[in-house]
């Protein structure tokens, strides 16, 4: 069956360090993969989209990689700040060519 | 710049009651979506509308109906609410299909069915 797995537990890191979040998927062959940020009580907010023919994409302190052989995407936040604390969701093409979301990784950046 | 607006923000229903969740977007987007979010399960697609006048079932459509009233508005109706429908509901929109373009989400409706 199709499955999207993100870091199963919450991730705590020290301010200034690089946070690395993982999104693994099985039985999907997505042409696109997206990352969203969600704050408590709010809707998800789009961060980055990466295509299958792109190995890496950057936006300011954010970097996403997409390895279709490993069926994995890594999401990095460099020089992390307490304001980066949130839940991060990966999403990719599921059935009927619609987005399917992972359950998210809760990141806490400690000052 | 409103984006995607959902009403209401909170709602408590008794089992068997009906209600409609409203959603409107002001970005002239073609596609609109309804998701539900439950703890540990991520966002699950209930229904979507690829364009005005069309609607399709998503992953968990049972117990729900939708109406794409016009290009701006996409409503979700619960005809006979059940406790299993207690969840946070998000409406979203995108310019075209959801895969190669970003989706914009509303702030959510927290629904409790007792």
Coordinates of C-alpha atoms in Angstrom, one line a residue:
Chain A
X1 CA 0.0 0.0 0.0
X2 CA 1.0 3.6 -0.5
X3 CA 2.7 5.2 2.5
X4 CA 4.4 8.5 3.4
X5 CA 6.5 8.5 6.5
X6 CA 8.0 11.6 8.1
X7 CA 10.2 11.6 11.2
X8 CA 8.0 9.7 13.6
X9 CA 8.8 11.8 16.7
X10 CA 9.2 15.4 17.4
X11 CA 12.6 16.9 16.6
X12 CA 14.3 19.2 19.0
X13 CA 17.4 21.1 18.0
X14 CA 19.5 24.0 19.3
X15 CA 19.3 27.4 17.8
X16 CA 21.8 28.0 15.1
X17 CA 22.1 24.3 14.1
X18 CA 20.8 22.8 10.9
X19 CA 17.5 20.9 11.2
X20 CA 17.0 18.0 8.8
X21 CA 13.6 16.5 8.3
X22 CA 12.9 13.3 6.4
X23 CA 10.1 12.3 4.1
X24 CA 10.1 8.7 2.9
X25 CA 7.5 7.3 0.6
X26 CA 6.6 3.8 -0.8
X27 CA 4.5 2.8 -3.8
X28 CA 4.4 6.3 -5.2
X29 CA 6.2 7.7 -8.3
X30 CA 5.7 11.4 -7.8
X31 CA 6.8 13.9 -10.4
X32 CA 6.6 16.6 -7.7
X33 CA 7.1 16.9 -4.0
X34 CA 6.1 19.8 -1.8
X35 CA 6.8 21.0 1.7
X36 CA 4.5 23.0 3.9
X37 CA 4.8 24.6 7.3
X38 CA 1.9 24.5 9.8
X39 CA 1.7 26.5 13.0
X40 CA -0.7 25.5 15.8
X41 CA -4.3 26.4 15.0
X42 CA -3.4 27.6 11.5
X43 CA -3.6 26.1 8.0
X44 CA -0.5 24.8 6.2
X45 CA 1.6 27.3 4.3
X46 CA 3.5 26.4 1.2
X47 CA 7.3 26.5 1.4
X48 CA 8.9 24.7 -1.6
X49 CA 8.2 22.5 -4.5
X50 CA 10.7 20.2 -6.1
X51 CA 10.4 18.3 -9.4
X52 CA 11.6 14.8 -10.0
X53 CA 14.4 16.0 -12.3
X54 CA 15.7 18.5 -9.7
X55 CA 18.0 17.0 -7.2
X56 CA 18.0 20.0 -4.9
X57 CA 16.2 23.3 -4.4
X58 CA 17.0 26.2 -2.1
X59 CA 15.1 29.2 -0.8
X60 CA 16.8 31.4 1.7
X61 CA 17.7 29.2 4.7
X62 CA 15.7 26.3 3.3
X63 CA 17.0 23.4 1.2
X64 CA 15.1 20.4 -0.2
X65 CA 16.5 17.4 -1.9
X66 CA 14.6 14.7 -3.8
X67 CA 16.0 11.3 -4.4
X68 CA 13.6 9.2 -6.5
X69 CA 15.9 6.2 -6.3
X70 CA 15.8 6.2 -2.5
X71 CA 12.2 7.5 -2.5
X72 CA 13.1 10.1 -0.1
X73 CA 13.1 13.9 0.3
X74 CA 15.2 15.7 2.9
X75 CA 14.2 19.2 4.2
X76 CA 17.0 21.3 5.7
X77 CA 16.7 24.5 7.7
X78 CA 20.1 26.1 8.2
X79 CA 20.9 28.5 11.0
X80 CA 17.7 27.5 12.7
X81 CA 15.8 30.0 14.9
X82 CA 13.1 29.6 17.5
X83 CA 10.7 31.1 15.0
X84 CA 11.2 28.0 12.8
X85 CA 9.4 25.9 15.4
X86 CA 6.4 24.4 13.7
X87 CA 5.1 21.2 12.1
X88 CA 6.5 20.5 8.7
X89 CA 4.5 18.5 6.2
X90 CA 5.6 16.8 3.0
X91 CA 3.1 16.2 0.2
X92 CA 3.2 14.4 -3.1
X93 CA 1.0 13.1 -5.8
X94 CA -1.4 10.4 -4.6
X95 CA -4.4 8.8 -6.2
X96 CA -6.4 10.8 -8.7
X97 CA -3.5 13.1 -9.2
X98 CA -4.2 14.9 -6.0
X99 CA -1.8 15.9 -3.1
X100 CA -1.3 13.3 -0.4
X101 CA 0.2 14.6 2.8
X102 CA 2.4 13.0 5.4
X103 CA 1.5 13.3 9.1
X104 CA 4.2 15.9 9.6
X105 CA 7.3 16.4 11.9
X106 CA 7.0 18.7 14.8
X107 CA 10.2 20.8 15.0
X108 CA 11.2 22.7 18.1
X109 CA 14.2 25.0 18.0
X110 CA 15.5 25.7 21.5
X111 CA 17.0 29.0 22.3
Chain B
X1 CA -5.5 40.3 0.8
X2 CA -7.8 37.7 2.2
X3 CA -6.7 34.5 0.4
X4 CA -8.9 31.6 1.5
X5 CA -11.6 32.4 4.0
X6 CA -13.5 29.7 5.9
X7 CA -16.5 30.0 8.1
X8 CA -17.2 29.2 10.9
X9 CA -13.9 28.9 12.8
X10 CA -15.5 26.7 15.5
X11 CA -18.6 24.6 15.6
X12 CA -20.2 22.1 18.0
X13 CA -22.9 19.8 16.6
X14 CA -25.0 17.1 18.0
X15 CA -25.1 13.7 16.4
X16 CA -27.5 13.8 13.5
X17 CA -27.5 17.5 12.9
X18 CA -26.5 19.0 9.6
X19 CA -24.3 21.9 8.7
X20 CA -22.5 23.6 5.9
X21 CA -18.9 24.8 6.0
X22 CA -18.3 27.7 3.8
X23 CA -15.1 28.5 1.8
X24 CA -14.3 31.4 -0.5
X25 CA -11.1 32.4 -2.2
X26 CA -10.3 35.7 -3.9
X27 CA -7.3 34.6 -6.0
X28 CA -9.2 33.6 -9.1
X29 CA -8.0 30.0 -8.6
X30 CA -9.5 27.2 -10.6
X31 CA -9.1 24.4 -8.2
X32 CA -10.5 24.1 -4.7
X33 CA -10.2 21.3 -2.0
X34 CA -11.6 20.2 1.3
X35 CA -9.3 18.3 3.7
X36 CA -9.8 17.0 7.2
X37 CA -6.9 16.8 9.7
X38 CA -6.9 14.3 12.5
X39 CA -4.1 13.8 15.1
X40 CA -1.4 11.5 13.7
X41 CA -3.1 11.1 10.4
X42 CA -2.2 14.1 8.4
X43 CA -4.4 15.9 6.0
X44 CA -6.8 13.7 4.0
X45 CA -8.7 14.9 1.0
X46 CA -12.5 14.7 1.2
X47 CA -13.5 16.3 -2.1
X48 CA -12.0 18.5 -4.7
X49 CA -13.1 20.7 -7.6
X50 CA -10.7 21.0 -10.5
X51 CA -12.7 23.8 -12.0
X52 CA -16.0 25.6 -11.7
X53 CA -18.9 23.2 -12.2
X54 CA -16.9 20.0 -11.4
X55 CA -16.5 18.1 -8.2
X56 CA -14.8 14.7 -7.4
X57 CA -14.4 12.5 -4.5
X58 CA -11.1 12.3 -2.6
X59 CA -9.8 9.8 -0.2
X60 CA -12.6 10.1 2.5
X61 CA -15.8 11.4 0.9
X62 CA -18.4 9.3 2.9
X63 CA -20.8 11.4 4.9
X64 CA -20.0 14.6 3.0
X65 CA -21.3 16.5 0.0
X66 CA -19.9 19.5 -1.7
X67 CA -21.0 22.3 -4.0
X68 CA -18.9 24.5 -6.2
X69 CA -21.2 27.4 -6.2
X70 CA -19.1 29.6 -8.5
X71 CA -15.4 30.0 -9.1
X72 CA -14.9 31.6 -5.7
X73 CA -16.9 29.4 -3.4
X74 CA -16.7 25.8 -2.4
X75 CA -18.9 24.5 0.4
X76 CA -18.8 21.2 2.4
X77 CA -22.0 19.8 3.8
X78 CA -22.5 17.3 6.6
X79 CA -26.0 15.9 6.2
X80 CA -26.1 13.9 9.4
X81 CA -23.1 14.5 11.6
X82 CA -21.4 11.7 13.4
X83 CA -18.8 11.7 16.2
X84 CA -16.3 10.3 13.7
X85 CA -16.5 13.6 11.8
X86 CA -15.0 15.5 14.7
X87 CA -11.9 17.0 13.1
X88 CA -10.3 20.1 11.8
X89 CA -11.5 20.9 8.3
X90 CA -9.3 22.9 5.9
X91 CA -10.3 24.4 2.6
X92 CA -7.6 25.1 0.0
X93 CA -7.2 26.4 -3.5
X94 CA -4.6 26.4 -6.2
X95 CA -4.3 28.2 -9.5
X96 CA -4.3 25.0 -11.5
X97 CA -4.0 21.3 -10.4
X98 CA -2.3 20.8 -7.0
X99 CA 0.8 18.9 -8.0
X100 CA 3.0 21.5 -9.7
X101 CA 1.7 24.7 -8.0
X102 CA 1.3 25.8 -4.4
X103 CA -1.9 25.3 -2.5
X104 CA -3.3 28.1 -0.3
X105 CA -5.1 27.0 2.8
X106 CA -7.7 28.7 5.0
X107 CA -7.4 28.9 8.7
X108 CA -9.5 25.9 9.4
X109 CA -12.8 25.0 11.0
X110 CA -12.6 23.0 14.2
X111 CA -15.7 20.8 14.4
X112 CA -16.8 18.8 17.4
X113 CA -19.7 16.3 17.1
X114 CA -21.1 15.2 20.4

